[in-house]
Coordinates of C-alpha atoms and ligand atoms in Angstrom, one line a residue:
M911 CA 16.6 8.3 -2.1
K912 CA 16.8 4.8 -0.6
Y913 CA 15.8 1.8 -2.8
I914 CA 14.6 -1.7 -2.2
T915 CA 16.5 -4.0 -4.8
F916 CA 14.6 -6.9 -5.9
E917 CA 16.3 -10.2 -6.7
N918 CA 16.4 -9.6 -10.4
G919 CA 18.2 -6.3 -9.9
D920 CA 15.0 -3.9 -10.3
K921 CA 15.0 -1.1 -7.8
L922 CA 12.0 0.3 -6.1
P923 CA 12.5 3.9 -4.9
M924 CA 11.3 3.6 -1.1
L925 CA 9.3 6.9 -1.2
G926 CA 6.4 6.8 -3.4
L927 CA 3.0 8.7 -3.9
G928 CA -0.2 6.9 -2.4
T929 CA -3.4 7.6 -4.3
W930 CA -5.9 6.0 -2.1
K931 CA -8.6 8.6 -1.3
S932 CA -7.2 10.9 -4.1
A933 CA -10.4 11.9 -5.9
P934 CA -10.5 11.6 -9.8
G935 CA -10.6 15.2 -10.2
E936 CA -7.4 15.7 -8.2
V937 CA -5.2 12.7 -8.8
Y938 CA -4.3 13.7 -12.3
Q939 CA -2.7 16.8 -11.1
A940 CA -1.1 15.2 -8.0
V941 CA 0.7 12.5 -10.1
L942 CA 2.1 15.1 -12.3
W943 CA 3.2 17.4 -9.6
A944 CA 4.9 14.3 -7.9
L945 CA 6.6 13.4 -11.0
E946 CA 7.9 16.9 -11.6
A947 CA 9.0 16.9 -8.1
G948 CA 11.1 13.8 -8.6
Y949 CA 8.8 10.9 -7.3
R950 CA 9.4 7.7 -9.3
H951 CA 7.0 5.4 -7.5
I952 CA 3.2 5.7 -7.8
D953 CA 1.0 3.3 -5.7
C954 CA -2.3 2.4 -7.2
A955 CA -5.3 0.0 -6.9
A956 CA -8.4 -0.7 -8.8
V957 CA -10.8 0.0 -5.8
Y958 CA -9.3 3.4 -5.6
K959 CA -11.5 4.3 -8.6
N960 CA -9.1 6.7 -10.1
E961 CA -6.8 4.6 -12.2
K962 CA -8.0 6.1 -15.5
E963 CA -7.0 9.6 -14.2
V964 CA -3.6 8.0 -13.0
G965 CA -3.1 6.6 -16.4
D966 CA -4.0 9.9 -18.1
A967 CA -1.3 11.7 -16.0
L968 CA 1.2 9.0 -16.8
T969 CA 0.5 9.1 -20.6
K970 CA 1.0 12.8 -20.5
A971 CA 4.2 12.6 -18.6
F972 CA 5.6 10.1 -21.0
K973 CA 4.4 12.2 -24.1
D974 CA 5.8 15.1 -22.8
G975 CA 9.1 13.7 -21.9
L976 CA 9.0 14.3 -18.3
V977 CA 9.8 10.8 -17.3
K978 CA 10.3 7.5 -19.4
R979 CA 8.1 4.5 -18.6
E980 CA 10.9 2.6 -17.5
D981 CA 11.9 5.2 -15.0
V982 CA 8.7 5.1 -13.0
F983 CA 7.6 2.3 -10.7
V984 CA 4.0 1.5 -10.7
T985 CA 2.1 -0.6 -8.2
S986 CA -1.6 -1.8 -8.3
K987 CA -3.6 -4.1 -6.6
L988 CA -6.1 -7.0 -7.5
W989 CA -9.7 -6.1 -6.0
N990 CA -11.4 -8.8 -3.8
N991 CA -13.8 -9.4 -6.2
A992 CA -11.3 -10.9 -8.8
H993 CA -9.9 -13.6 -6.6
E994 CA -11.1 -16.7 -8.7
R995 CA -8.4 -18.1 -10.8
D996 CA -10.0 -17.0 -14.1
Q997 CA -10.8 -13.4 -12.7
V998 CA -7.2 -12.4 -11.9
Q999 CA -6.6 -11.8 -15.5
V1000 CA -9.7 -9.8 -15.9
G1001 CA -9.2 -7.7 -12.8
F1002 CA -5.5 -7.1 -14.1
N1003 CA -6.6 -6.4 -17.7
Q1004 CA -8.8 -3.6 -16.5
T1005 CA -6.1 -2.0 -14.4
L1006 CA -3.6 -2.3 -17.3
A1007 CA -6.2 -0.6 -19.5
D1008 CA -7.1 2.0 -17.0
L1009 CA -3.5 2.9 -16.2
Q1010 CA -2.6 2.9 -20.0
L1011 CA 0.5 0.9 -19.4
E1012 CA 1.9 -2.2 -21.1
Y1013 CA 3.2 -3.8 -17.9
L1014 CA 3.2 -3.2 -14.2
D1015 CA 6.1 -3.1 -12.0
L1016 CA 4.1 -4.6 -9.0
Y1017 CA 0.9 -6.2 -8.7
L1018 CA -0.4 -7.1 -5.3
I1019 CA -3.4 -9.1 -3.9
H1020 CA -5.2 -6.3 -2.1
W1021 CA -6.6 -8.2 0.9
P1022 CA -6.8 -12.0 1.8
V1023 CA -10.6 -11.7 1.4
A1024 CA -12.8 -12.8 -1.6
L1025 CA -16.0 -11.5 -2.9
R1026 CA -18.2 -12.6 -5.8
S1027 CA -17.2 -10.9 -9.1
H1028 CA -20.1 -8.4 -9.1
V1029 CA -19.6 -7.3 -5.6
M1030 CA -17.4 -4.2 -4.7
F1031 CA -18.1 -3.9 -1.1
P1032 CA -20.0 -6.8 0.9
E1033 CA -23.4 -6.1 2.5
K1034 CA -24.2 -9.6 3.4
G1035 CA -22.8 -13.2 3.8
A1036 CA -23.7 -14.1 0.2
D1037 CA -21.4 -11.3 -1.2
F1038 CA -18.5 -13.3 -0.1
L1039 CA -16.5 -16.5 -1.4
D1040 CA -15.2 -18.5 1.6
H1041 CA -11.6 -20.0 1.6
A1042 CA -12.8 -23.0 0.0
A1043 CA -14.6 -21.4 -2.9
A1044 CA -11.5 -19.1 -3.6
P1045 CA -8.3 -20.3 -2.0
L1046 CA -5.6 -17.9 -1.7
S1047 CA -3.4 -20.4 -3.5
E1048 CA -5.6 -20.2 -6.7
T1049 CA -5.6 -16.5 -6.6
W1050 CA -1.8 -16.6 -6.0
A1051 CA -1.4 -19.0 -9.3
G1052 CA -3.1 -16.4 -11.3
M1053 CA -0.6 -13.8 -10.1
E1054 CA 2.3 -16.2 -10.8
A1055 CA 0.9 -16.5 -14.4
L1056 CA 0.9 -12.8 -14.7
K1057 CA 4.6 -12.7 -13.9
K1058 CA 5.5 -15.6 -16.1
E1059 CA 3.7 -13.8 -19.0
G1060 CA 5.8 -10.8 -18.5
K1061 CA 2.9 -8.8 -17.7
V1062 CA 3.9 -7.7 -14.2
R1063 CA 7.5 -7.7 -13.2
H1064 CA 7.0 -8.3 -9.6
I1065 CA 4.1 -9.9 -7.3
G1066 CA 2.9 -9.6 -3.8
V1067 CA 0.2 -9.0 -1.4
S1068 CA -1.2 -6.3 1.0
N1069 CA -3.0 -6.8 4.2
F1070 CA -1.5 -10.3 4.7
N1071 CA -0.4 -11.6 8.3
Q1072 CA 2.1 -14.1 9.0
S1073 CA -0.3 -17.2 8.8
K1074 CA -1.7 -16.0 5.3
L1075 CA 1.8 -15.6 4.3
E1076 CA 2.6 -18.9 5.4
E1077 CA -0.3 -20.3 3.5
I1078 CA 1.2 -18.9 0.1
L1079 CA 4.8 -19.8 0.7
A1080 CA 3.6 -23.3 1.6
S1081 CA 2.3 -23.7 -2.1
C1082 CA 3.7 -21.2 -4.4
E1083 CA 6.2 -21.3 -7.0
I1084 CA 7.1 -17.6 -7.1
K1085 CA 7.5 -16.4 -3.5
P1086 CA 5.7 -12.8 -2.6
E1087 CA 8.1 -9.9 -3.1
M1088 CA 6.1 -7.3 -1.1
N1089 CA 3.5 -7.2 1.7
Q1090 CA 1.9 -3.7 2.0
I1091 CA 0.6 -3.1 5.3
E1092 CA -0.7 -0.4 7.6
L1093 CA 2.3 0.8 9.5
H1094 CA 3.1 3.9 11.5
P1095 CA 4.3 4.5 15.1
Y1096 CA 0.8 3.6 16.4
L1097 CA 1.1 0.3 14.5
P1098 CA 4.9 -0.7 14.1
Q1099 CA 4.0 -4.4 13.5
Q1100 CA 7.8 -5.4 14.4
K1101 CA 6.9 -9.1 14.5
L1102 CA 5.3 -9.1 11.0
V1103 CA 7.9 -7.0 9.6
S1104 CA 10.5 -9.2 10.7
F1105 CA 8.9 -12.3 9.5
C1106 CA 8.6 -10.8 6.2
R1107 CA 12.3 -10.0 6.2
S1108 CA 13.2 -13.5 7.3
H1109 CA 11.5 -14.6 3.9
Q1110 CA 12.9 -12.0 1.8
I1111 CA 9.5 -10.4 1.6
N1112 CA 10.0 -6.6 1.3
V1113 CA 7.4 -4.3 3.2
T1114 CA 5.6 -1.1 2.3
A1115 CA 3.9 1.1 4.7
Y1116 CA 0.5 2.4 3.9
S1117 CA -1.4 5.3 5.9
P1118 CA 2.0 6.3 7.2
L1119 CA 0.3 9.6 8.2
G1120 CA -2.6 8.0 9.9
S1121 CA -4.9 8.7 6.9
A1122 CA -6.9 11.2 8.7
D1123 CA -9.0 11.8 5.5
R1124 CA -10.2 8.2 5.4
P1125 CA -13.9 7.9 4.8
S1126 CA -16.2 8.4 7.7
A1127 CA -17.3 4.7 7.8
R1128 CA -13.6 4.1 8.5
K1129 CA -13.6 6.2 11.6
K1130 CA -14.5 5.5 15.1
A1131 CA -15.3 8.2 17.7
N1132 CA -12.3 8.0 19.9
D1133 CA -9.7 7.1 17.2
P1134 CA -6.4 8.7 18.2
V1135 CA -5.1 11.2 15.6
L1136 CA -1.5 10.3 14.7
M1137 CA -0.3 13.6 13.4
Q1138 CA -1.3 15.3 16.7
E1139 CA 1.0 13.2 18.8
Q1140 CA 3.0 15.5 20.7
V1141 CA 6.3 13.5 20.6
F1142 CA 6.4 13.8 16.9
Q1143 CA 6.2 17.7 17.1
E1144 CA 9.3 17.9 19.5
I1145 CA 11.2 15.7 17.1
A1146 CA 9.9 17.7 14.1
D1147 CA 10.9 20.9 15.8
K1148 CA 14.4 19.4 16.7
H1149 CA 15.0 18.8 12.9
G1150 CA 13.3 21.9 11.8
K1151 CA 11.0 19.6 9.7
T1152 CA 7.1 18.9 9.7
V1153 CA 5.5 16.1 11.7
A1154 CA 4.5 14.4 8.4
Q1155 CA 8.2 14.6 7.4
I1156 CA 9.1 12.7 10.4
L1157 CA 6.5 10.2 10.2
I1158 CA 7.8 9.3 6.6
A1159 CA 11.4 9.4 7.6
W1160 CA 10.5 6.9 10.4
S1161 CA 9.5 4.3 7.9
L1162 CA 12.6 4.9 5.6
H1163 CA 14.8 4.5 8.7
R1164 CA 13.2 1.0 9.4
D1165 CA 14.2 0.1 5.5
V1166 CA 10.2 0.0 4.8
A1167 CA 8.9 1.5 1.5
V1168 CA 6.4 4.3 2.4
I1169 CA 3.6 5.8 0.3
P1170 CA 2.0 8.9 1.7
K1171 CA -0.9 10.3 -0.1
S1172 CA -1.4 13.9 -1.0
V1173 CA -3.2 15.9 -3.5
N1174 CA -1.5 19.3 -2.4
K1175 CA 1.6 20.4 -4.4
D1176 CA 3.5 21.9 -1.3
R1177 CA 2.9 18.6 0.7
I1178 CA 3.8 16.3 -2.3
I1179 CA 7.2 18.4 -2.5
Q1180 CA 7.7 18.5 1.1
N1181 CA 6.9 14.7 1.7
L1182 CA 9.5 13.8 -0.7
E1183 CA 12.2 16.0 1.1
S1184 CA 11.7 13.6 4.0
A1185 CA 14.2 11.1 2.3
D1186 CA 17.1 13.6 3.5
I1187 CA 16.1 13.6 7.0
R1188 CA 18.4 11.7 9.4
L1189 CA 16.6 10.5 12.5
D1190 CA 18.9 9.6 15.4
G1191 CA 18.4 6.5 17.8
S1192 CA 16.9 8.4 20.4
D1193 CA 14.2 9.8 17.8
M1194 CA 13.6 6.3 16.6
E1195 CA 13.2 4.9 19.9
A1196 CA 10.7 7.6 21.2
M1197 CA 8.7 7.0 18.1
S1198 CA 8.7 3.5 18.1
N1199 CA 7.7 2.8 21.8
L1200 CA 4.5 5.0 22.3
K1201 CA 1.9 4.0 24.6
T1202 CA -0.7 4.4 22.2
K1203 CA -1.3 1.7 19.8
H1204 CA -3.9 1.8 17.0
R1205 CA -4.9 0.2 13.7
Y1206 CA -7.0 2.7 11.5
I1207 CA -7.9 0.1 8.9
D1208 CA -9.0 -2.7 10.7
G1209 CA -11.0 -4.8 8.3
T1210 CA -14.0 -5.0 10.2
F1211 CA -15.9 -3.8 7.0
F1212 CA -15.2 -7.3 6.0
T1213 CA -15.3 -9.3 9.1
E1214 CA -18.3 -7.6 10.8
V1215 CA -20.7 -8.0 7.8
P1216 CA -23.5 -10.4 8.8
G1217 CA -22.6 -13.9 7.7
S1218 CA -19.2 -13.0 6.7
P1219 CA -16.9 -16.2 6.2
Y1220 CA -14.1 -14.0 7.4
A1221 CA -12.9 -13.5 10.9
Q1222 CA -10.4 -10.8 12.4
S1223 CA -7.9 -13.7 12.8
D1224 CA -7.8 -14.1 9.0
L1225 CA -6.5 -10.5 8.8
W1226 CA -4.5 -9.8 12.1
E1227 CA -2.5 -11.6 14.6
K1228 CA -3.2 -10.9 18.0
A1229 CA -0.7 -8.1 19.2
Ligands
LIG1329 P1 -3.6 16.2 1.4 O1 -4.2 15.2 0.2 O2 -4.8 17.4 1.4 O3 -2.3 16.8 1.3 P2 -2.1 8.9 4.5 O4 -0.9 8.9 3.5 O5 -1.7 8.4 5.8 O6 -3.2 8.3 4.0 O7 -2.6 10.5 5.0 C1 -3.0 11.3 3.9 C2 -3.6 12.6 4.6 O8 -2.3 13.2 5.2 C3 -4.4 13.4 3.7 O9 -5.5 14.0 4.3 C4 -3.3 14.4 3.1 O10 -4.0 15.5 2.8 C5 -2.6 14.5 4.6 N1 -1.0 15.0 4.3 C6 -0.3 14.5 3.2 N2 0.9 15.0 3.3 C7 0.7 16.0 4.5 C8 1.7 16.9 5.0 N3 2.9 16.9 4.6 N4 1.3 17.5 6.1 C9 -0.1 17.5 6.6 N5 -0.7 16.5 5.9 C10 -0.6 15.9 4.9

């Protein structure tokens, strides 16, 4: 297993279990299977609506001696409706209570988009807080306070483009240590990854398998299916591995952490075994230079809401 080492020496196992789309009835068992298989990194978020069950699984694993708290790296994310300075602590406390933990290893601002505190998903302009009402610098100050209080060991962001990162870097006391973004061969985001690296911001890949199980509201009729790309099958056959394993290995070879989601025991085990795959230069080149380019999680569910104060340029730089 490869690790990211933070400035203070903490280590993040680069392959973790994703829990977005894992139903409350399935995620408990999935987390236990993952810990039994050897995963030591679990990625969570308040908006996944399953943190209580993840917490139940962690509690059981600690109680049974399967793993010690200090040996598991747990990440969660602040939802968009808790961006106001005094709400950051509220959102964090709920996550900590649901996960049944004393501290988090990593806490991320989920999106650079703010909603009113009673809104989970926006339907109209009035559901949002605009940049002036909820400046990112204020949200980040709340994150810094959590770190200073020792409630989180590391803080970072998710779905931040270069200009949003620059906004934080310009006013922060503590630099973001992670940017979690959609990354796979249809969306390599080399420029953003390089920018993060140049500022010692680590990178985690979400949707590394193309999130085929994303909700129908996140699907468009002609979205390409990542896992069906012929090139991956050829490389998988060459190595005697599966396409999913090759995709996970591709992120690891870029020194990017990766969090494939599965609630299936065999796949959970199979995905972890990707850590041992050695892709060669020609594999990496073939996978990184595909004609098809696609972003699955495009943020239009925030930017195309009538009256939204957020534009696509708040989320993604033009390719
Ligand atoms: P399941 O949970 O039933 O295993 P992503 O991580 O990009 O969001 O992708 C998650 C999707 O990929 C889920 O539908 C998940 O299904 C599926 N998946 C996870 N691991 C594998 C695998 N090894 N082979 C095929 N599909 C997988």
